[in-house]
Amino acid sequence: MTRLLVECTHVFQHPKVNSGIQRVVRNVINQLPESVDGVECIPVVMLDGKLYRVVQLGALNVPFFDQLITFGGRLGRLAHRFWQRYQQLDQRLPSRFVRRVAYVAYRLTALACFSVPLRLIDRISQHQLPKRRVPLQHQPGDQLVLLDSSWHTDFFPFAEQLKREGVGIVSVIYDLIPLTHPQFYDARLVQVFNEWFDWITQTADGYVAISATVRDQVRDEIQRRLGPAKANGLWFDYFHLGSELDLREVTAAVEPRLARVFETPQPVFLMVSTIEPRKNHDYLLDAFERAWAAGSDARLCIAGRIGWKCDALLARVRNHPQLNQRLFMFNDLSDTSLEHAYTHASSLVFPSFVEGFGLPLVEAMQRGLPAMGSDIEVFREIGGEYMAYFDLAEAQSLADLVVGFERSGQFPATRDVANWQWIGWREASAQLAERTLRNLADVPLAEVRQHAHCP
C-alpha cells in the first residue's frame, strides 16, 4: 500500500454544481490531508481512460469561463425539467402515433435548445482542464477511493484495469435509497443506480458510508447479493460529514426578499433541501396549515433547488393562500443567503422520509439553530437528544411541536443545542482517510481519532 487516491471526477468536470454529494466531495477534497501516518493522500480524476492528479478542483478564476459554466449548469437543470414535462405529457397522449410525433418534436427542441449548446459549453470548458490536472502513474498497492457520484460515469473499465494491476478499490456510499425506496425516483435512475451497485459489489474491496446507519444497510445488502462467505472478506466503515458552508462570501449581499422574511418578530421555521418527494414537503405544509389553523403566527421558509416529481407540490406552494405572507419559497439561494437563514431562523424542520445523513441538520445545529426532524434512525444517530422528533404518520405531531415552541419559547428537545458540537470538513476529510487506512491490514496506523457530538 503506497498512496490513497481520492476520486472526484464528476465535481472536477462540473465545479459549479452545489447540491448534496457535490458539496461533500468538494469539501473533502479541498480539506484532504497531504498524508496520514506517512501515507500520501492525492485527489485524482479518471478521464478518457487515464489517471490525473488534481491541481485545482474548482474552475479557474477566469470570468468568462466561470460565467459560461454557471450558465451551463442552469441550462442543464432546465433541460432536466424539460424532459420531465415530456414524460408527464407522454403518459396522457391518446395514441401511439401522437406520442411518436410529440417525441420527435421534443427531441428536435431539446437538440436545438439544450444538447447543442451544452456540448459547445462543455467543449469550450475543456480548454481549462490541462491547467487543473497533471498525469499520474498508478502503482501496485495504491488505494482508489471512489468518493464522487460514480454511477453516471464511464470509467468502470478503467477502474477494473487499475484493480487488475494491483490497485485496491474503496467505495464511498452515501445511501441506498434508490434501492430501498425506488418510488421516490424515476425508473431510469433506479436502474442506473442498481447496475452501479452490482458493479461496485463485484469490484470494491471495502466500503465507507457517511453514517453508521448506512454502513449497516450496505453490509446487509452486500451479504444479500454476495452471500455471507464473500461479504465477510470485505470491510465496512463510516465517517461523518462536516458543517461549514464553504462558498459563503462575507462581502456578498443576502437576497433582499429573504432578508425581509426574518425582519418581523414572528418565528421562522426553515426547511433546507432539494424539492423532491423523499423530502416530504407535503407533510410539512399539512403540519403548518394545522398550526396556522390553531392560531400560530409562525412563518415557514422553504429553501432548495427544484428537483423531480414535484410539480404538484410546487403548484400547491405557488397557489397557497399564505404564500409570501407566512409561507415563502426560495429555489436558488447562495451560501451567503443560506448562512443568513440558518443564523436568523427559529428552528430547522426536516420531515424527510429517509436520508443517508441529513447535511442540513449539522449545518443548522452547528450554528446554534435547533432542529425538528422526522423520527428516523439516522437523525437519531446525528442529533441524539439535542433534536426534537415528530411522527411522520401524523402531521399533527409536528404542528404540536411548532405551536408549543412558539407559545412557550422552550425548544422541545431533551438537551440544549448550545452544548452540541460537531466536526468541520477538515476533520471529516481526515476521518475518511484514517478510517479507510485502518481497515487495510498492511498499513500500521496510530489509533484513529474518534469524532462525535458531545455526550
CSV table of C-alpha atoms in Angstrom, one decimal:
chain,number,residue,atom,x,y,z
A,1,MET,CA,0.0,0.0,0.0
A,2,THR,CA,1.6,3.2,-1.1
A,3,ARG,CA,-1.0,6.0,-1.6
A,4,LEU,CA,-4.6,7.0,-1.1
A,5,LEU,CA,-6.1,8.2,-4.4
A,6,VAL,CA,-9.3,10.0,-3.7
A,7,GLU,CA,-11.5,10.3,-6.8
A,8,CYS,CA,-13.6,13.4,-7.6
A,9,THR,CA,-14.2,13.2,-11.4
A,10,HIS,CA,-17.8,14.5,-11.6
A,11,VAL,CA,-17.2,17.5,-9.4
A,12,PHE,CA,-14.0,18.3,-11.3
A,13,GLN,CA,-16.0,18.3,-14.5
A,14,HIS,CA,-18.9,20.3,-13.0
A,15,PRO,CA,-17.3,22.6,-10.4
A,16,LYS,CA,-20.3,24.9,-10.1
A,17,VAL,CA,-22.9,22.3,-9.0
A,18,ASN,CA,-23.5,22.7,-5.3
A,19,SER,CA,-26.1,20.2,-4.1
A,20,GLY,CA,-25.6,17.4,-1.6
A,21,ILE,CA,-23.0,15.0,-2.9
A,22,GLN,CA,-21.2,17.7,-4.8
A,23,ARG,CA,-20.9,19.8,-1.6
A,24,VAL,CA,-19.4,16.8,0.2
A,25,VAL,CA,-16.9,15.9,-2.5
A,26,ARG,CA,-15.7,19.5,-2.9
A,27,ASN,CA,-15.2,20.0,0.9
A,28,VAL,CA,-13.5,16.6,1.4
A,29,ILE,CA,-11.1,17.2,-1.5
A,30,ASN,CA,-10.3,20.8,-0.5
A,31,GLN,CA,-9.6,19.7,3.1
A,32,LEU,CA,-7.8,16.4,2.2
A,33,PRO,CA,-4.6,16.0,4.3
A,34,GLU,CA,-1.4,15.7,2.4
A,35,SER,CA,-0.7,12.4,4.3
A,36,VAL,CA,-1.9,10.3,7.1
A,37,ASP,CA,0.8,8.5,9.1
A,38,GLY,CA,3.1,8.7,6.2
A,39,VAL,CA,0.5,7.6,3.6
A,40,GLU,CA,0.2,10.2,0.9
A,41,CYS,CA,-3.4,11.3,0.1
A,42,ILE,CA,-3.9,12.5,-3.5
A,43,PRO,CA,-7.1,13.9,-5.2
A,44,VAL,CA,-7.5,12.3,-8.6
A,45,VAL,CA,-9.8,12.1,-11.6
A,46,MET,CA,-10.3,9.5,-14.3
A,47,LEU,CA,-10.8,10.9,-17.7
A,48,ASP,CA,-10.6,9.2,-21.1
A,49,GLY,CA,-9.0,6.1,-19.7
A,50,LYS,CA,-6.3,8.0,-17.9
A,51,LEU,CA,-5.5,8.9,-14.3
A,52,TYR,CA,-4.7,12.5,-13.3
A,53,ARG,CA,-3.7,14.3,-10.1
A,54,VAL,CA,-6.0,17.3,-9.4
A,55,VAL,CA,-4.1,20.6,-9.2
A,56,GLN,CA,-7.2,22.7,-8.8
A,57,LEU,CA,-10.7,21.3,-8.2
A,58,GLY,CA,-12.6,24.4,-8.9
A,59,ALA,CA,-12.8,26.3,-12.1
A,60,LEU,CA,-10.0,28.8,-12.9
A,61,ASN,CA,-10.7,32.3,-11.9
A,62,VAL,CA,-11.5,33.5,-15.4
A,63,PRO,CA,-14.8,35.5,-15.5
A,64,PHE,CA,-15.7,34.2,-19.0
A,65,PHE,CA,-15.3,30.5,-18.1
A,66,ASP,CA,-16.9,31.0,-14.7
A,67,GLN,CA,-20.0,32.6,-16.3
A,68,LEU,CA,-20.1,30.0,-19.0
A,69,ILE,CA,-20.0,27.1,-16.5
A,70,THR,CA,-22.7,28.7,-14.4
A,71,PHE,CA,-24.9,29.2,-17.4
A,72,GLY,CA,-24.3,25.6,-18.5
A,73,GLY,CA,-25.4,24.4,-15.0
A,74,ARG,CA,-28.6,26.3,-15.2
A,75,LEU,CA,-29.2,25.1,-18.8
A,76,GLY,CA,-28.6,21.5,-17.7
A,77,ARG,CA,-31.2,21.9,-14.9
A,78,LEU,CA,-33.7,23.4,-17.3
A,79,ALA,CA,-33.1,20.5,-19.8
A,80,HIS,CA,-33.8,18.0,-17.0
A,81,ARG,CA,-37.1,19.8,-16.2
A,82,PHE,CA,-37.9,19.9,-19.9
A,83,TRP,CA,-37.7,16.1,-20.2
A,84,GLN,CA,-39.7,15.7,-17.0
A,85,ARG,CA,-42.5,17.7,-18.6
A,86,TYR,CA,-42.3,15.5,-21.7
A,87,GLN,CA,-42.6,12.3,-19.6
A,88,GLN,CA,-45.7,13.6,-18.0
A,89,LEU,CA,-47.2,14.6,-21.3
A,90,ASP,CA,-46.3,11.3,-22.9
A,91,GLN,CA,-48.4,9.4,-20.3
A,92,ARG,CA,-51.5,11.5,-21.2
A,93,LEU,CA,-51.4,11.3,-25.0
A,94,PRO,CA,-54.1,9.3,-26.6
A,95,SER,CA,-52.4,7.2,-29.3
A,96,ARG,CA,-49.0,5.7,-30.3
A,97,PHE,CA,-48.9,8.0,-33.4
A,98,VAL,CA,-49.4,11.2,-31.3
A,99,ARG,CA,-46.8,10.1,-28.8
A,100,ARG,CA,-44.3,9.5,-31.6
A,101,VAL,CA,-44.9,12.9,-33.1
A,102,ALA,CA,-44.6,14.5,-29.7
A,103,TYR,CA,-41.4,12.6,-29.0
A,104,VAL,CA,-39.8,13.8,-32.3
A,105,ALA,CA,-40.9,17.4,-31.6
A,106,TYR,CA,-39.4,17.3,-28.1
A,107,ARG,CA,-36.2,15.7,-29.4
A,108,LEU,CA,-35.7,18.4,-32.0
A,109,THR,CA,-36.4,21.2,-29.5
A,110,ALA,CA,-34.0,19.6,-27.0
A,111,LEU,CA,-31.3,19.3,-29.6
A,112,ALA,CA,-31.5,22.9,-30.6
A,113,CYS,CA,-32.1,24.5,-27.2
A,114,PHE,CA,-30.2,22.2,-24.9
A,115,SER,CA,-28.0,19.4,-26.4
A,116,VAL,CA,-26.0,21.5,-28.9
A,117,PRO,CA,-25.4,24.5,-26.5
A,118,LEU,CA,-24.4,22.2,-23.7
A,119,ARG,CA,-22.0,20.3,-25.9
A,120,LEU,CA,-20.5,23.6,-27.1
A,121,ILE,CA,-20.1,24.8,-23.5
A,122,ASP,CA,-18.5,21.5,-22.4
A,123,ARG,CA,-16.1,21.7,-25.3
A,124,ILE,CA,-15.1,25.3,-24.5
A,125,SER,CA,-14.7,24.5,-20.8
A,126,GLN,CA,-12.4,21.5,-21.7
A,127,HIS,CA,-9.7,24.1,-22.5
A,128,GLN,CA,-9.3,24.7,-18.8
A,129,LEU,CA,-8.7,21.0,-17.9
A,130,PRO,CA,-5.0,20.8,-18.7
A,131,LYS,CA,-4.3,23.7,-16.3
A,132,ARG,CA,-6.2,22.0,-13.4
A,133,ARG,CA,-4.7,18.4,-13.6
A,134,VAL,CA,-1.5,16.6,-14.3
A,135,PRO,CA,-1.0,13.0,-15.3
A,136,LEU,CA,-0.4,10.5,-12.5
A,137,GLN,CA,1.0,7.0,-12.8
A,138,HIS,CA,-0.7,4.4,-10.6
A,139,GLN,CA,1.3,2.0,-8.6
A,140,PRO,CA,0.6,-1.5,-7.2
A,141,GLY,CA,-0.7,-1.1,-3.7
A,142,ASP,CA,-2.4,2.3,-4.3
A,143,GLN,CA,-6.0,2.5,-2.9
A,144,LEU,CA,-8.5,4.2,-5.2
A,145,VAL,CA,-11.3,5.8,-3.1
A,146,LEU,CA,-14.4,6.4,-5.2
A,147,LEU,CA,-15.7,9.4,-3.4
A,148,ASP,CA,-17.8,11.1,-6.2
A,149,SER,CA,-21.1,10.0,-7.6
A,150,SER,CA,-19.7,7.4,-9.9
A,151,TRP,CA,-23.0,5.7,-11.0
A,152,HIS,CA,-23.3,8.0,-14.1
A,153,THR,CA,-19.7,7.9,-15.2
A,154,ASP,CA,-17.9,5.9,-17.9
A,155,PHE,CA,-14.7,4.9,-16.1
A,156,PHE,CA,-15.7,1.5,-15.0
A,157,PRO,CA,-13.5,-0.4,-17.4
A,158,PHE,CA,-10.5,1.7,-16.5
A,159,ALA,CA,-11.2,1.2,-12.7
A,160,GLU,CA,-11.3,-2.6,-13.4
A,161,GLN,CA,-8.0,-2.3,-15.2
A,162,LEU,CA,-6.4,-0.5,-12.3
A,163,LYS,CA,-7.6,-3.3,-10.0
A,164,ARG,CA,-6.1,-5.9,-12.2
A,165,GLU,CA,-2.8,-4.0,-12.0
A,166,GLY,CA,-2.8,-4.1,-8.2
A,167,VAL,CA,-4.8,-1.0,-7.1
A,168,GLY,CA,-7.3,-1.5,-4.3
A,169,ILE,CA,-10.9,-0.1,-4.7
A,170,VAL,CA,-12.8,1.5,-1.9
A,171,SER,CA,-16.3,2.8,-2.4
A,172,VAL,CA,-17.9,5.7,-0.5
A,173,ILE,CA,-21.6,5.1,-0.1
A,174,TYR,CA,-23.9,8.0,0.5
A,175,ASP,CA,-27.1,6.0,0.8
A,176,LEU,CA,-29.1,3.1,-0.8
A,177,ILE,CA,-32.3,5.0,-1.2
A,178,PRO,CA,-32.8,4.3,-4.9
A,179,LEU,CA,-32.8,0.6,-3.9
A,180,THR,CA,-34.8,0.7,-0.7
A,181,HIS,CA,-37.3,3.5,-1.8
A,182,PRO,CA,-37.4,3.4,-5.6
A,183,GLN,CA,-40.8,5.1,-5.6
A,184,PHE,CA,-39.1,8.4,-5.0
A,185,TYR,CA,-37.1,8.3,-8.3
A,186,ASP,CA,-37.5,8.0,-12.0
A,187,ALA,CA,-37.3,4.4,-13.1
A,188,ARG,CA,-34.2,5.1,-15.2
A,189,LEU,CA,-32.2,6.4,-12.2
A,190,VAL,CA,-33.2,3.4,-10.2
A,191,GLN,CA,-32.0,1.1,-12.9
A,192,VAL,CA,-28.7,3.0,-13.3
A,193,PHE,CA,-28.1,3.0,-9.6
A,194,ASN,CA,-28.9,-0.7,-9.3
A,195,GLU,CA,-26.5,-1.5,-12.1
A,196,TRP,CA,-23.8,0.6,-10.5
A,197,PHE,CA,-24.3,-1.1,-7.2
A,198,ASP,CA,-24.0,-4.5,-8.9
A,199,TRP,CA,-20.7,-3.3,-10.3
A,200,ILE,CA,-19.4,-1.9,-7.1
A,201,THR,CA,-20.4,-5.1,-5.2
A,202,GLN,CA,-18.2,-7.1,-7.6
A,203,THR,CA,-15.4,-4.5,-7.7
A,204,ALA,CA,-14.8,-2.9,-4.3
A,205,ASP,CA,-12.6,-4.3,-1.5
A,206,GLY,CA,-14.2,-2.1,1.1
A,207,TYR,CA,-17.0,0.4,1.8
A,208,VAL,CA,-17.1,3.7,3.7
A,209,ALA,CA,-20.6,5.1,4.4
A,210,ILE,CA,-21.4,8.6,5.6
A,211,SER,CA,-23.2,7.3,8.7
A,212,ALA,CA,-23.2,4.1,10.8
A,213,THR,CA,-26.9,3.7,9.8
A,214,VAL,CA,-25.9,3.5,6.1
A,215,ARG,CA,-22.8,1.3,6.9
A,216,ASP,CA,-25.1,-1.3,8.4
A,217,GLN,CA,-27.5,-1.1,5.4
A,218,VAL,CA,-24.6,-1.6,3.0
A,219,ARG,CA,-23.3,-4.6,4.9
A,220,ASP,CA,-26.7,-6.2,4.8
A,221,GLU,CA,-27.2,-5.5,1.1
A,222,ILE,CA,-23.8,-6.8,0.2
A,223,GLN,CA,-24.4,-10.0,2.2
A,224,ARG,CA,-27.7,-10.4,0.4
A,225,ARG,CA,-26.1,-10.1,-3.0
A,226,LEU,CA,-22.8,-12.0,-2.4
A,227,GLY,CA,-23.7,-14.3,0.4
A,228,PRO,CA,-22.2,-14.2,3.9
A,229,ALA,CA,-19.0,-16.0,3.0
A,230,LYS,CA,-17.9,-13.5,0.3
A,231,ALA,CA,-19.2,-10.5,2.2
A,232,ASN,CA,-17.1,-11.4,5.3
A,233,GLY,CA,-14.0,-11.0,3.2
A,234,LEU,CA,-14.8,-7.3,2.7
A,235,TRP,CA,-14.7,-4.4,5.2
A,236,PHE,CA,-17.3,-1.8,6.1
A,237,ASP,CA,-16.8,1.5,7.9
A,238,TYR,CA,-18.2,5.1,8.0
A,239,PHE,CA,-17.3,8.7,8.5
A,240,HIS,CA,-19.3,11.8,9.3
A,241,LEU,CA,-19.7,14.9,7.2
A,242,GLY,CA,-18.6,18.4,8.1
A,243,SER,CA,-20.7,21.5,8.7
A,244,GLU,CA,-19.2,24.7,7.1
A,245,LEU,CA,-20.7,26.5,4.1
A,246,ASP,CA,-17.5,26.8,2.1
A,247,LEU,CA,-19.0,29.0,-0.6
A,248,ARG,CA,-20.2,31.7,1.7
A,249,GLU,CA,-18.7,35.1,0.9
A,250,VAL,CA,-18.5,37.6,3.7
A,251,THR,CA,-18.8,40.6,1.3
A,252,ALA,CA,-21.7,39.2,-0.7
A,253,ALA,CA,-25.2,40.5,-0.2
A,254,VAL,CA,-28.1,38.5,1.2
A,255,GLU,CA,-31.0,38.2,-1.1
A,256,PRO,CA,-33.3,41.1,-0.1
A,257,ARG,CA,-36.5,39.1,-0.3
A,258,LEU,CA,-35.0,36.5,2.0
A,259,ALA,CA,-33.8,39.1,4.5
A,260,ARG,CA,-37.3,40.6,4.7
A,261,VAL,CA,-38.6,37.2,5.8
A,262,PHE,CA,-36.6,37.5,9.0
A,263,GLU,CA,-37.3,41.2,9.8
A,264,THR,CA,-40.6,40.6,11.6
A,265,PRO,CA,-40.9,39.3,15.2
A,266,GLN,CA,-42.7,36.1,14.1
A,267,PRO,CA,-40.7,32.9,14.4
A,268,VAL,CA,-39.4,31.5,11.2
A,269,PHE,CA,-39.1,27.7,10.6
A,270,LEU,CA,-36.6,26.8,7.9
A,271,MET,CA,-36.6,23.8,5.6
A,272,VAL,CA,-33.4,23.3,3.5
A,273,SER,CA,-33.4,20.5,0.8
A,274,THR,CA,-33.9,19.8,-2.8
A,275,ILE,CA,-37.6,19.8,-3.6
A,276,GLU,CA,-38.4,16.1,-4.4
A,277,PRO,CA,-40.8,13.5,-3.0
A,278,ARG,CA,-38.4,12.0,-0.5
A,279,LYS,CA,-38.1,15.2,1.4
A,280,ASN,CA,-41.8,15.2,2.3
A,281,HIS,CA,-42.7,18.8,1.8
A,282,ASP,CA,-46.4,17.9,1.6
A,283,TYR,CA,-46.3,16.7,5.2
A,284,LEU,CA,-44.6,20.0,6.1
A,285,LEU,CA,-47.4,22.0,4.6
A,286,ASP,CA,-50.0,19.8,6.2
A,287,ALA,CA,-48.4,20.4,9.6
A,288,PHE,CA,-48.1,24.2,9.2
A,289,GLU,CA,-51.6,24.5,7.9
A,290,ARG,CA,-52.8,22.8,11.1
A,291,ALA,CA,-50.6,25.1,13.2
A,292,TRP,CA,-51.9,28.2,11.4
A,293,ALA,CA,-55.5,27.0,11.9
A,294,ALA,CA,-54.7,26.7,15.6
A,295,GLY,CA,-53.7,30.4,15.7
A,296,SER,CA,-49.9,30.2,15.1
A,297,ASP,CA,-48.1,33.2,13.5
A,298,ALA,CA,-45.1,31.1,12.6
A,299,ARG,CA,-43.5,31.6,9.2
A,300,LEU,CA,-42.4,28.7,7.0
A,301,CYS,CA,-39.4,29.3,4.7
A,302,ILE,CA,-38.6,26.5,2.2
A,303,ALA,CA,-35.1,26.8,0.6
A,304,GLY,CA,-33.9,24.4,-2.1
A,305,ARG,CA,-33.5,23.9,-5.8
A,306,ILE,CA,-36.3,22.3,-7.8
A,307,GLY,CA,-35.8,18.6,-8.2
A,308,TRP,CA,-38.0,15.9,-9.7
A,309,LYS,CA,-41.6,14.6,-9.3
A,310,CYS,CA,-42.6,17.8,-7.6
A,311,ASP,CA,-45.0,19.6,-10.0
A,312,ALA,CA,-48.0,19.1,-7.7
A,313,LEU,CA,-46.1,20.3,-4.7
A,314,LEU,CA,-44.8,23.4,-6.5
A,315,ALA,CA,-48.4,24.2,-7.6
A,316,ARG,CA,-49.6,23.8,-4.1
A,317,VAL,CA,-47.0,26.3,-2.8
A,318,ARG,CA,-47.5,28.8,-5.6
A,319,ASN,CA,-51.3,28.8,-5.2
A,320,HIS,CA,-51.2,28.7,-1.4
A,321,PRO,CA,-53.2,31.5,0.3
A,322,GLN,CA,-50.3,32.1,2.7
A,323,LEU,CA,-47.7,32.5,0.0
A,324,ASN,CA,-45.5,35.5,0.8
A,325,GLN,CA,-47.4,36.1,4.0
A,326,ARG,CA,-46.5,33.1,6.2
A,327,LEU,CA,-45.2,30.8,3.5
A,328,PHE,CA,-42.0,31.5,1.5
A,329,MET,CA,-40.0,29.6,-1.1
A,330,PHE,CA,-36.5,30.2,-2.5
A,331,ASN,CA,-35.0,27.9,-5.1
A,332,ASP,CA,-31.6,29.4,-5.8
A,333,LEU,CA,-30.1,30.7,-2.6
A,334,SER,CA,-26.3,31.4,-2.4
A,335,ASP,CA,-24.4,30.0,0.5
A,336,THR,CA,-24.3,33.6,1.9
A,337,SER,CA,-28.1,33.8,1.9
A,338,LEU,CA,-28.3,30.3,3.3
A,339,GLU,CA,-26.0,31.3,6.1
A,340,HIS,CA,-28.2,34.2,6.9
A,341,ALA,CA,-31.2,31.9,7.0
A,342,TYR,CA,-29.5,29.5,9.4
A,343,THR,CA,-28.4,32.2,11.7
A,344,HIS,CA,-31.8,34.0,11.9
A,345,ALA,CA,-34.3,31.2,11.9
A,346,SER,CA,-36.0,29.9,15.0
A,347,SER,CA,-35.8,26.2,14.1
A,348,LEU,CA,-34.9,23.9,11.2
A,349,VAL,CA,-37.7,21.5,10.2
A,350,PHE,CA,-36.7,18.3,8.3
A,351,PRO,CA,-39.5,15.9,7.6
A,352,SER,CA,-37.6,13.6,5.2
A,353,PHE,CA,-38.8,10.0,4.8
A,354,VAL,CA,-35.3,8.6,4.6
A,355,GLU,CA,-31.7,10.0,4.5
A,356,GLY,CA,-28.2,8.8,4.3
A,357,PHE,CA,-27.0,11.6,6.7
A,358,GLY,CA,-29.0,14.8,6.7
A,359,LEU,CA,-26.4,17.5,6.0
A,360,PRO,CA,-28.8,20.5,6.8
A,361,LEU,CA,-29.1,19.2,10.3
A,362,VAL,CA,-25.4,19.7,11.1
A,363,GLU,CA,-25.2,22.9,9.1
A,364,ALA,CA,-28.1,24.3,11.3
A,365,MET,CA,-27.2,22.9,14.7
A,366,GLN,CA,-23.5,23.8,14.5
A,367,ARG,CA,-24.8,27.4,14.1
A,368,GLY,CA,-26.9,27.1,17.2
A,369,LEU,CA,-30.2,26.6,15.3
A,370,PRO,CA,-32.3,23.9,17.0
A,371,ALA,CA,-33.8,21.2,14.7
A,372,MET,CA,-37.0,19.3,14.5
A,373,GLY,CA,-36.7,16.2,12.4
A,374,SER,CA,-38.6,13.0,11.4
A,375,ASP,CA,-38.1,10.2,13.9
A,376,ILE,CA,-35.8,8.1,11.7
A,377,GLU,CA,-32.7,6.1,12.7
A,378,VAL,CA,-30.0,8.3,11.0
A,379,PHE,CA,-31.4,11.5,12.6
A,380,ARG,CA,-31.2,9.9,16.0
A,381,GLU,CA,-27.6,9.0,15.1
A,382,ILE,CA,-26.7,12.6,14.2
A,383,GLY,CA,-28.9,14.6,16.5
A,384,GLY,CA,-29.3,12.4,19.6
A,385,GLU,CA,-31.1,14.2,22.4
A,386,TYR,CA,-30.3,17.6,21.0
A,387,MET,CA,-33.1,17.3,18.4
A,388,ALA,CA,-36.9,17.2,18.7
A,389,TYR,CA,-38.6,14.4,16.7
A,390,PHE,CA,-42.0,14.1,15.2
A,391,ASP,CA,-44.1,11.2,13.9
A,392,LEU,CA,-44.3,11.0,10.1
A,393,ALA,CA,-47.6,9.1,10.3
A,394,GLU,CA,-49.4,12.2,11.8
A,395,ALA,CA,-48.8,15.8,10.7
A,396,GLN,CA,-50.4,17.0,14.0
A,397,SER,CA,-47.2,15.7,15.7
A,398,LEU,CA,-45.1,18.4,14.0
A,399,ALA,CA,-47.9,21.0,14.3
A,400,ASP,CA,-47.9,20.5,18.1
A,401,LEU,CA,-44.1,21.0,18.3
A,402,VAL,CA,-44.3,24.2,16.3
A,403,VAL,CA,-47.2,25.7,18.4
A,404,GLY,CA,-45.7,24.5,21.7
A,405,PHE,CA,-42.3,26.1,20.9
A,406,GLU,CA,-44.0,29.3,19.7
A,407,ARG,CA,-46.1,29.7,22.8
A,408,SER,CA,-43.5,28.6,25.4
A,409,GLY,CA,-40.2,29.7,23.9
A,410,GLN,CA,-38.8,26.4,25.2
A,411,PHE,CA,-37.4,24.2,22.4
A,412,PRO,CA,-38.9,20.7,22.9
A,413,ALA,CA,-35.6,18.7,22.9
A,414,THR,CA,-34.1,16.9,25.9
A,415,ARG,CA,-30.8,18.7,25.7
A,416,ASP,CA,-29.8,22.3,24.6
A,417,VAL,CA,-28.3,22.7,21.2
A,418,ALA,CA,-25.9,25.2,22.6
A,419,ASN,CA,-24.0,22.3,24.1
A,420,TRP,CA,-23.9,20.3,20.8
A,421,GLN,CA,-20.7,20.1,18.9
A,422,TRP,CA,-19.8,18.6,15.5
A,423,ILE,CA,-16.8,18.2,13.3
A,424,GLY,CA,-15.7,20.5,10.5
A,425,TRP,CA,-14.8,19.5,6.9
A,426,ARG,CA,-11.1,19.3,7.8
A,427,GLU,CA,-11.8,16.7,10.4
A,428,ALA,CA,-14.3,14.9,8.2
A,429,SER,CA,-11.8,14.6,5.4
A,430,ALA,CA,-9.1,13.3,7.8
A,431,GLN,CA,-11.7,10.9,9.3
A,432,LEU,CA,-12.4,9.4,5.8
A,433,ALA,CA,-8.7,8.9,5.2
A,434,GLU,CA,-8.0,7.5,8.7
A,435,ARG,CA,-10.9,5.1,8.7
A,436,THR,CA,-10.1,3.9,5.3
A,437,LEU,CA,-6.5,3.2,6.2
A,438,ARG,CA,-7.3,1.5,9.5
A,439,ASN,CA,-9.1,-1.2,7.6
A,440,LEU,CA,-6.1,-2.1,5.4
A,441,ALA,CA,-4.1,-4.6,7.4
A,442,ASP,CA,-0.7,-3.9,5.8
A,443,VAL,CA,-0.7,-0.2,7.0
A,444,PRO,CA,0.4,0.5,10.6
A,445,LEU,CA,-1.8,3.3,11.8
A,446,ALA,CA,-2.0,5.0,15.1
A,447,GLU,CA,-5.2,4.8,17.0
A,448,VAL,CA,-7.9,6.5,14.9
A,449,ARG,CA,-9.3,9.7,16.4
A,450,GLN,CA,-13.0,9.4,17.2
A,451,HIS,CA,-15.3,12.3,16.3
A,452,ALA,CA,-18.8,12.7,17.7
A,453,HIS,CA,-21.1,15.2,19.2
A,454,CYS,CA,-20.8,15.9,22.9
A,455,PRO,CA,-22.3,13.2,25.2
